[in-house]
Amino acid sequence: MARVNIQGLQVDEELYAFVEKEALPGSGVASQAFWAGYGAMVRDLAPRNGALLAERDRLQGEIDVWHRARAGRAHNAAEYEAFLREIGYLKPAPGASAISTGNVDDEIARICGAQLVVPSSNARYALNAANARWGSLYDALYGTDAISDADGAQRTAKYNPLRGAKVIAKAREALDVAAPLAQGSHADSTGYAVEGGALVITLQGGAKTGLKEAAKFAGYTGEAAAPTTILLRNHGLHVEIVIDRTHPIGKTDTAGVADVVMEAAVSTIVDMEDSVAAVDAQDK
């Protein structure tokens, strides 16, 4: 494998050519400055990384010996914790500390939601992850084993109304958790409307109620008296109730609900390490 010697480093020739001809031009970083800085970083961090790897090997070796010596014995959690502290695997809890950040997106700093990690080398993965910001709860429940196949609710090539009924019931349970009503359940709803800026839910029998926490109502689309979507907010994440009485599902629902769409993966991490850690210079 051909290599280029520069700043005390031996760099694969193809990787060197990529940096010189594609990465650096237009960046404002001179070739000499880049390689000098990178070489200094490698010389500084390589010994530290070696020491960390050696410490990891030491810990793993001692843990292996401990387990082999106790093979066949019942696990003693207190004894094991004391051993892990003795060898330095577990450290004392640090004291209280406070940190602050600025100019950070809410999705990173404030919203506790799922993050998808994708390798930078596959554009389709990144696109799929970005599109996963919102997802149909109905589709997720219907197509997975989150809903039992029992009692005629099997997943079939054509829509199975029995399975669909289970899906709708489960989705209403999720709404009751995310945005409970002041009285009754979303399962008993026959209509959603907005009156005076507040969400009003009509229940079976004609009684009307609102949300237990009115602030969880985030907005709507369509006419106030007959919205097409209702947006709810729970812990910074959103749930959208889609209302369409002409939809194949909505027309069978007492409240005309055609779907429940949930904010799912709030951010996508494009991971360079996953892409380059186990590949050759050409892929890098």
Coordinates of C-alpha atoms in Angstrom, one line a residue:
M1 CA 0.0 0.0 0.0
A2 CA 1.6 3.3 -1.1
R3 CA 2.0 5.9 1.6
V4 CA 3.0 9.6 1.8
N5 CA 5.3 10.7 4.6
I6 CA 4.3 14.0 5.9
Q7 CA 4.7 15.7 9.3
G8 CA 5.8 12.5 10.9
L9 CA 2.7 10.6 9.6
Q10 CA 2.5 7.8 7.0
V11 CA -0.7 8.6 5.1
D12 CA -2.3 6.3 2.6
E13 CA -1.7 7.8 -0.9
E14 CA -5.3 7.8 -1.9
L15 CA -6.5 9.5 1.3
Y16 CA -3.7 12.1 1.0
A17 CA -4.8 12.9 -2.6
F18 CA -8.4 13.3 -1.4
V19 CA -7.5 15.7 1.3
E20 CA -5.2 17.7 -1.0
K21 CA -7.4 17.8 -4.1
E22 CA -11.0 17.8 -2.7
A23 CA -11.2 18.5 1.0
L24 CA -8.8 21.4 1.5
P25 CA -9.4 23.5 -1.7
G26 CA -11.8 26.3 -0.9
S27 CA -11.7 25.6 2.8
G28 CA -9.2 28.4 3.7
V29 CA -6.9 25.9 5.4
A30 CA -3.4 25.6 3.9
S31 CA -2.0 22.1 3.3
Q32 CA 1.0 22.6 5.6
A33 CA -1.2 23.9 8.4
F34 CA -3.6 21.0 8.1
W35 CA -1.0 18.3 8.2
A36 CA 1.0 20.0 10.9
G37 CA -2.0 20.4 13.1
Y38 CA -3.2 16.8 12.4
G39 CA 0.2 15.4 13.1
A40 CA 0.5 17.3 16.4
M41 CA -3.0 16.0 17.3
V42 CA -2.1 12.4 16.6
R43 CA 1.2 12.6 18.5
D44 CA -0.7 14.1 21.5
L45 CA -3.7 11.8 21.5
A46 CA -2.2 8.5 20.4
P47 CA -0.4 7.8 23.7
R48 CA -3.5 8.8 25.6
N49 CA -5.6 6.4 23.5
G50 CA -3.1 3.6 24.0
A51 CA -3.2 4.1 27.8
L52 CA -7.0 4.0 27.7
L53 CA -7.0 0.8 25.7
A54 CA -4.5 -0.7 28.1
E55 CA -6.7 0.2 31.1
R56 CA -9.7 -1.3 29.3
D57 CA -7.7 -4.5 28.9
R58 CA -6.7 -4.5 32.5
L59 CA -10.3 -4.1 33.7
Q60 CA -11.6 -6.7 31.4
G61 CA -8.9 -9.2 32.5
E62 CA -9.7 -8.7 36.2
I63 CA -13.4 -9.0 35.5
D64 CA -12.9 -12.3 33.5
V65 CA -10.9 -13.8 36.4
W66 CA -13.5 -12.8 38.9
H67 CA -16.3 -14.5 37.0
R68 CA -14.3 -17.6 36.3
A69 CA -13.5 -18.0 40.0
R70 CA -17.3 -17.9 40.8
A71 CA -18.6 -20.0 37.9
G72 CA -21.7 -21.9 39.0
R73 CA -22.3 -19.7 42.1
A74 CA -25.4 -17.5 42.6
H75 CA -24.8 -13.9 41.7
N76 CA -24.2 -11.6 44.6
A77 CA -24.9 -8.0 43.4
A78 CA -23.4 -6.3 46.5
E79 CA -20.2 -8.4 46.3
Y80 CA -19.9 -7.7 42.6
E81 CA -20.4 -3.9 43.0
A82 CA -17.7 -3.8 45.7
F83 CA -15.3 -5.7 43.4
L84 CA -16.0 -3.3 40.5
R85 CA -15.3 -0.3 42.8
E86 CA -12.1 -1.9 44.1
I87 CA -10.6 -2.3 40.7
G88 CA -11.7 1.1 39.6
Y89 CA -14.4 0.1 37.1
L90 CA -17.0 2.0 39.1
K91 CA -16.0 5.4 40.3
P92 CA -17.6 7.5 43.2
A93 CA -20.5 9.7 42.0
P94 CA -19.3 13.2 41.2
G95 CA -20.7 16.2 43.1
A96 CA -23.5 18.3 41.7
S97 CA -22.6 20.5 38.8
A98 CA -24.4 22.8 36.4
I99 CA -23.9 23.4 32.7
S100 CA -25.5 25.8 30.3
T101 CA -25.7 26.0 26.5
G102 CA -26.5 28.7 24.0
N103 CA -27.7 28.7 20.4
V104 CA -28.6 25.0 20.6
D105 CA -31.7 23.6 18.8
D106 CA -34.6 22.6 21.1
E107 CA -34.4 19.1 19.6
I108 CA -30.9 18.7 21.1
A109 CA -31.1 20.8 24.3
R110 CA -34.7 20.5 25.6
I111 CA -36.8 17.9 23.9
C112 CA -36.3 14.4 25.2
G113 CA -37.0 12.4 22.0
A114 CA -35.6 9.6 20.0
Q115 CA -32.5 10.3 17.8
L116 CA -31.6 8.2 14.8
V117 CA -28.0 7.5 14.0
V118 CA -27.0 6.9 10.4
P119 CA -23.7 6.5 8.6
S120 CA -22.7 9.4 6.5
S121 CA -21.8 7.0 3.6
N122 CA -25.5 6.1 2.9
A123 CA -27.6 9.1 1.8
R124 CA -30.8 7.0 1.7
Y125 CA -30.4 6.1 5.4
A126 CA -30.1 9.8 6.2
L127 CA -33.1 10.7 4.1
N128 CA -35.2 8.0 5.7
A129 CA -34.1 9.2 9.2
A130 CA -35.1 12.8 8.4
N131 CA -38.5 11.6 7.1
A132 CA -39.0 9.6 10.3
R133 CA -39.7 12.9 12.2
W134 CA -43.4 12.0 12.0
G135 CA -45.0 8.6 11.9
S136 CA -48.4 7.0 11.8
L137 CA -49.3 5.3 15.0
Y138 CA -52.0 3.4 13.2
D139 CA -49.5 2.0 10.7
A140 CA -47.0 1.2 13.4
L141 CA -49.5 -0.7 15.5
Y142 CA -51.2 -2.5 12.6
G143 CA -48.0 -3.8 11.0
T144 CA -46.1 -5.0 14.1
D145 CA -46.6 -7.5 17.0
A146 CA -47.5 -4.5 19.3
I147 CA -51.1 -5.7 18.5
S148 CA -51.8 -9.4 19.1
D149 CA -53.0 -11.6 16.2
A150 CA -55.4 -13.4 18.6
D151 CA -59.2 -13.5 18.1
G152 CA -59.1 -13.1 14.4
A153 CA -56.9 -10.0 14.4
Q154 CA -54.2 -11.5 12.1
R155 CA -52.2 -9.3 9.7
T156 CA -53.6 -10.2 6.3
A157 CA -53.0 -9.0 2.7
K158 CA -56.3 -7.0 2.8
Y159 CA -57.3 -4.7 5.6
N160 CA -58.6 -6.7 8.6
P161 CA -61.3 -4.7 10.4
L162 CA -60.9 -6.8 13.6
R163 CA -57.2 -5.9 13.8
G164 CA -58.1 -2.3 12.8
A165 CA -60.4 -2.1 15.8
K166 CA -57.6 -3.2 18.1
V167 CA -55.3 -0.6 16.6
I168 CA -57.8 2.2 17.1
A169 CA -58.4 1.2 20.7
K170 CA -54.7 1.1 21.4
A171 CA -54.2 4.5 19.8
R172 CA -57.0 6.0 22.0
E173 CA -55.2 4.6 25.0
A174 CA -52.1 6.4 23.9
L175 CA -54.0 9.6 23.6
D176 CA -55.4 9.2 27.1
V177 CA -51.8 8.9 28.4
A178 CA -50.4 11.8 26.3
A179 CA -53.4 14.2 26.6
P180 CA -56.0 12.9 29.0
L181 CA -59.5 14.4 29.1
A182 CA -60.9 16.3 32.0
Q183 CA -63.7 13.7 32.0
G184 CA -64.0 10.4 30.1
S185 CA -61.7 8.9 27.5
H186 CA -60.7 9.7 23.9
A187 CA -62.2 6.2 23.2
D188 CA -65.7 7.7 23.9
S189 CA -65.2 10.8 21.7
T190 CA -67.7 11.5 18.9
G191 CA -66.3 14.8 17.8
Y192 CA -63.5 17.4 18.2
A193 CA -64.0 21.1 17.9
V194 CA -62.3 24.4 19.0
E195 CA -64.3 26.8 21.0
G196 CA -62.9 30.1 22.3
G197 CA -59.4 28.8 21.6
A198 CA -59.8 25.7 23.6
L199 CA -60.2 22.1 22.5
V200 CA -63.7 20.7 23.2
I201 CA -64.4 17.0 22.9
T202 CA -68.0 15.6 22.5
L203 CA -68.5 12.3 24.2
Q204 CA -71.0 9.5 23.6
G205 CA -74.3 10.7 25.1
G206 CA -73.7 14.3 24.1
A207 CA -71.6 15.5 27.1
K208 CA -68.7 17.8 26.3
T209 CA -65.3 18.0 28.0
G210 CA -61.9 19.5 27.5
L211 CA -58.4 18.4 28.2
K212 CA -57.3 17.8 31.7
E213 CA -54.4 20.1 31.0
A214 CA -55.6 22.7 28.5
A215 CA -52.1 23.8 27.6
K216 CA -51.5 20.5 25.9
F217 CA -53.7 21.7 23.0
A218 CA -51.2 23.2 20.5
G219 CA -53.3 24.0 17.5
Y220 CA -55.5 22.8 14.7
T221 CA -56.1 23.1 10.9
G222 CA -59.4 23.5 9.1
E223 CA -62.6 25.1 10.5
A224 CA -62.8 25.5 14.3
A225 CA -66.2 23.8 14.4
A226 CA -64.9 20.9 12.2
P227 CA -61.1 20.7 12.3
T228 CA -59.2 18.4 9.9
T229 CA -56.3 18.0 12.4
I230 CA -55.8 18.5 16.1
L231 CA -52.3 19.1 17.4
L232 CA -51.5 18.1 20.9
R233 CA -48.2 18.6 22.8
N234 CA -46.8 16.3 25.6
H235 CA -43.3 16.8 27.1
G236 CA -42.3 18.9 24.0
L237 CA -43.4 16.2 21.5
H238 CA -46.4 16.5 19.4
V239 CA -49.3 14.2 18.5
E240 CA -51.6 15.0 15.5
I241 CA -55.2 13.6 15.4
V242 CA -56.2 13.4 11.7
I243 CA -59.9 13.8 11.2
D244 CA -61.5 12.8 7.9
R245 CA -65.0 11.3 7.8
T246 CA -64.6 10.4 4.1
H247 CA -61.5 8.3 4.8
P248 CA -61.9 4.5 4.8
I249 CA -60.9 4.4 8.5
G250 CA -62.3 7.8 9.5
K251 CA -65.8 7.0 8.1
T252 CA -66.1 4.0 10.5
D253 CA -64.8 6.0 13.5
T254 CA -67.3 7.7 15.8
A255 CA -65.2 10.9 15.9
G256 CA -64.1 10.6 12.3
V257 CA -60.4 10.0 13.3
A258 CA -58.5 8.6 10.3
D259 CA -55.1 8.4 11.9
V260 CA -53.0 9.5 14.8
V261 CA -49.6 10.8 13.8
M262 CA -46.8 11.1 16.3
E263 CA -43.6 13.1 16.4
A264 CA -41.1 10.3 16.7
A265 CA -37.4 10.7 15.9
V266 CA -36.7 14.4 16.6
S267 CA -33.2 14.5 15.2
T268 CA -30.8 12.6 13.0
I269 CA -27.1 12.1 13.8
V270 CA -25.0 11.6 10.7
D271 CA -22.2 9.5 12.1
M272 CA -18.7 9.8 10.6
E273 CA -17.3 7.1 12.9
D274 CA -19.8 4.5 11.8
S275 CA -18.8 5.2 8.2
V276 CA -15.0 5.2 8.5
A277 CA -14.1 3.1 11.6
A278 CA -13.9 -0.2 9.8
V279 CA -13.3 0.7 6.1
D280 CA -10.2 1.3 4.0
A281 CA -8.7 4.6 2.8
Q282 CA -10.7 4.7 -0.4
D283 CA -14.0 4.7 1.6
K284 CA -12.6 7.2 4.0

